[in-house]
PDB file of C-alpha atoms in Angstrom:
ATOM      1  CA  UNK E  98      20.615  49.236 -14.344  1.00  0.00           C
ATOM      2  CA  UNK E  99      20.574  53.128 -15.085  1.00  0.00           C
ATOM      3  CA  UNK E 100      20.019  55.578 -12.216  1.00  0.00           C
ATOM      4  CA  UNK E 101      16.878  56.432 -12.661  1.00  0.00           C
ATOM      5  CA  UNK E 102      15.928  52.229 -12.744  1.00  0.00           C
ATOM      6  CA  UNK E 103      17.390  52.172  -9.326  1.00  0.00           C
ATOM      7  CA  UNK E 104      15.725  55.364  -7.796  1.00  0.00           C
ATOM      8  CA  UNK E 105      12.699  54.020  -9.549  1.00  0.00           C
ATOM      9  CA  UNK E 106      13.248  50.128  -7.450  1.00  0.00           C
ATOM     10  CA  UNK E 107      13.924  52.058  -4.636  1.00  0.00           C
ATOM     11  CA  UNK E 108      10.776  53.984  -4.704  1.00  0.00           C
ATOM     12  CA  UNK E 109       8.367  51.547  -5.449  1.00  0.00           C
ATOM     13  CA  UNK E 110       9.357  48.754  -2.965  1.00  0.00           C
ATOM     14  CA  UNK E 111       9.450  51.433  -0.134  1.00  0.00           C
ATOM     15  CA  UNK E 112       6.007  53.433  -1.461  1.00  0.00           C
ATOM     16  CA  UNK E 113       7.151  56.904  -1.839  1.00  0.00           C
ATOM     17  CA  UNK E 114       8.160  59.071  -4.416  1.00  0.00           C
ATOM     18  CA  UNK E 115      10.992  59.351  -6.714  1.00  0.00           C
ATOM     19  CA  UNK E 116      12.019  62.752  -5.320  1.00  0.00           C
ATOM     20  CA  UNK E 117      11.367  61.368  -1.686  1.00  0.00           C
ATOM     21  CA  UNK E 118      14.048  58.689  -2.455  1.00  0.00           C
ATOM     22  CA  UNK E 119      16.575  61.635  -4.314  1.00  0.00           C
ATOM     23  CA  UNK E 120      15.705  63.631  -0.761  1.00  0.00           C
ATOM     24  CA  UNK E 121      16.448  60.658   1.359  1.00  0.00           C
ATOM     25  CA  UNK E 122      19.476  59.941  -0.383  1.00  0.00           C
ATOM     26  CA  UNK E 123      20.736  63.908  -0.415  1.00  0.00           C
ATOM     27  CA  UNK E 124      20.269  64.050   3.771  1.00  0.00           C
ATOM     28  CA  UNK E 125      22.119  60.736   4.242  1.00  0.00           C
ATOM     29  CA  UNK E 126      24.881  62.245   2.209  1.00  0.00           C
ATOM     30  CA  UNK E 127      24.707  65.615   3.958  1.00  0.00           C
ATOM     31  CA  UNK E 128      24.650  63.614   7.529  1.00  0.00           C
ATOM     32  CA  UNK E 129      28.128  61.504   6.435  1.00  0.00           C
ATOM     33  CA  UNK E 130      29.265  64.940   4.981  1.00  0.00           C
ATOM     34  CA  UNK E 131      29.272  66.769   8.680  1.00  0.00           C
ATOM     35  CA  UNK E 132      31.484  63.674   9.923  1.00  0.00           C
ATOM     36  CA  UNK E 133      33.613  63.387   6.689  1.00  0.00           C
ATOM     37  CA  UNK E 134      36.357  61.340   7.124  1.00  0.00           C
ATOM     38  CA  UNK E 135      38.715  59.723   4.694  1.00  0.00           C
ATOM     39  CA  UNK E 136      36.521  57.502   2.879  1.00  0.00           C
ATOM     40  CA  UNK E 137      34.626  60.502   1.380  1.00  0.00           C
ATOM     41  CA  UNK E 138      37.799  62.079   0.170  1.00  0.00           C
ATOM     42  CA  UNK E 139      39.008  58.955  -1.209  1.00  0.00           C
ATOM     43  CA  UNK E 140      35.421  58.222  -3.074  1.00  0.00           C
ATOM     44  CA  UNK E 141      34.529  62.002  -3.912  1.00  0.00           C
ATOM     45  CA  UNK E 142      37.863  63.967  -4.232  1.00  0.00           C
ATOM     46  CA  UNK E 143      36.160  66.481  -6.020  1.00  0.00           C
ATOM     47  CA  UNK E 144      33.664  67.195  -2.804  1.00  0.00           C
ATOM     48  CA  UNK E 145      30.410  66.145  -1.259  1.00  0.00           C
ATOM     49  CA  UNK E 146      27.995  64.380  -4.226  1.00  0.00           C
ATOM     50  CA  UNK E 147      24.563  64.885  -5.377  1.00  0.00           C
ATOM     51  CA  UNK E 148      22.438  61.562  -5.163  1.00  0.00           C
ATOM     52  CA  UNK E 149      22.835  60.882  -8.905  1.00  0.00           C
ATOM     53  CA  UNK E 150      26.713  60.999  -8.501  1.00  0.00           C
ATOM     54  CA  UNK E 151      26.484  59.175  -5.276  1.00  0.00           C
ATOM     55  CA  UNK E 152      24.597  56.425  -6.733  1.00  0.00           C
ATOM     56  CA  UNK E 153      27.011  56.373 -10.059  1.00  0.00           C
ATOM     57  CA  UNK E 154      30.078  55.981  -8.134  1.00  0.00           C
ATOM     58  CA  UNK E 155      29.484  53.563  -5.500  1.00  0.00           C
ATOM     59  CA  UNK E 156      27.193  51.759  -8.276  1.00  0.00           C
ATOM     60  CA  UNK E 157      31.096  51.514 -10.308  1.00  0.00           C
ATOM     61  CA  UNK E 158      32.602  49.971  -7.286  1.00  0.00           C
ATOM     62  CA  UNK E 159      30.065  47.147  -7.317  1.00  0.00           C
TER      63      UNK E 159
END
């Protein structure tokens, strides 16, 4: 399933937009990001994600 598949799921079994989903997505991120801890470094070494890395990189781990 590409990225855009899943945003798309996401989207249409919780009735709101694509871009609401992205924006959900970003502010969860930004919320962990203000308590980072070593999971994020561990996951994101290169810094805090956008949603379409987020979703890449935990969607490898899978």
């Amino acid at each position: 399933m590409t990225v855009r598949e899943v945003i798309r799921t996401i989207a249409k079994r919780e009735g709101i937009s694509e871009m609401e989903v992205l924006w959900e997505i970003q502010k969860a991120i930004d919320e962990a990001w203000e308590h980072s801890g070593y999971l994020q470094t561990i996951l994101f070494p290169e810094g805090k994600p956008d949603p379409v890395t987020f979703i890449r990189r935990t969607a490898e781990m899978i």
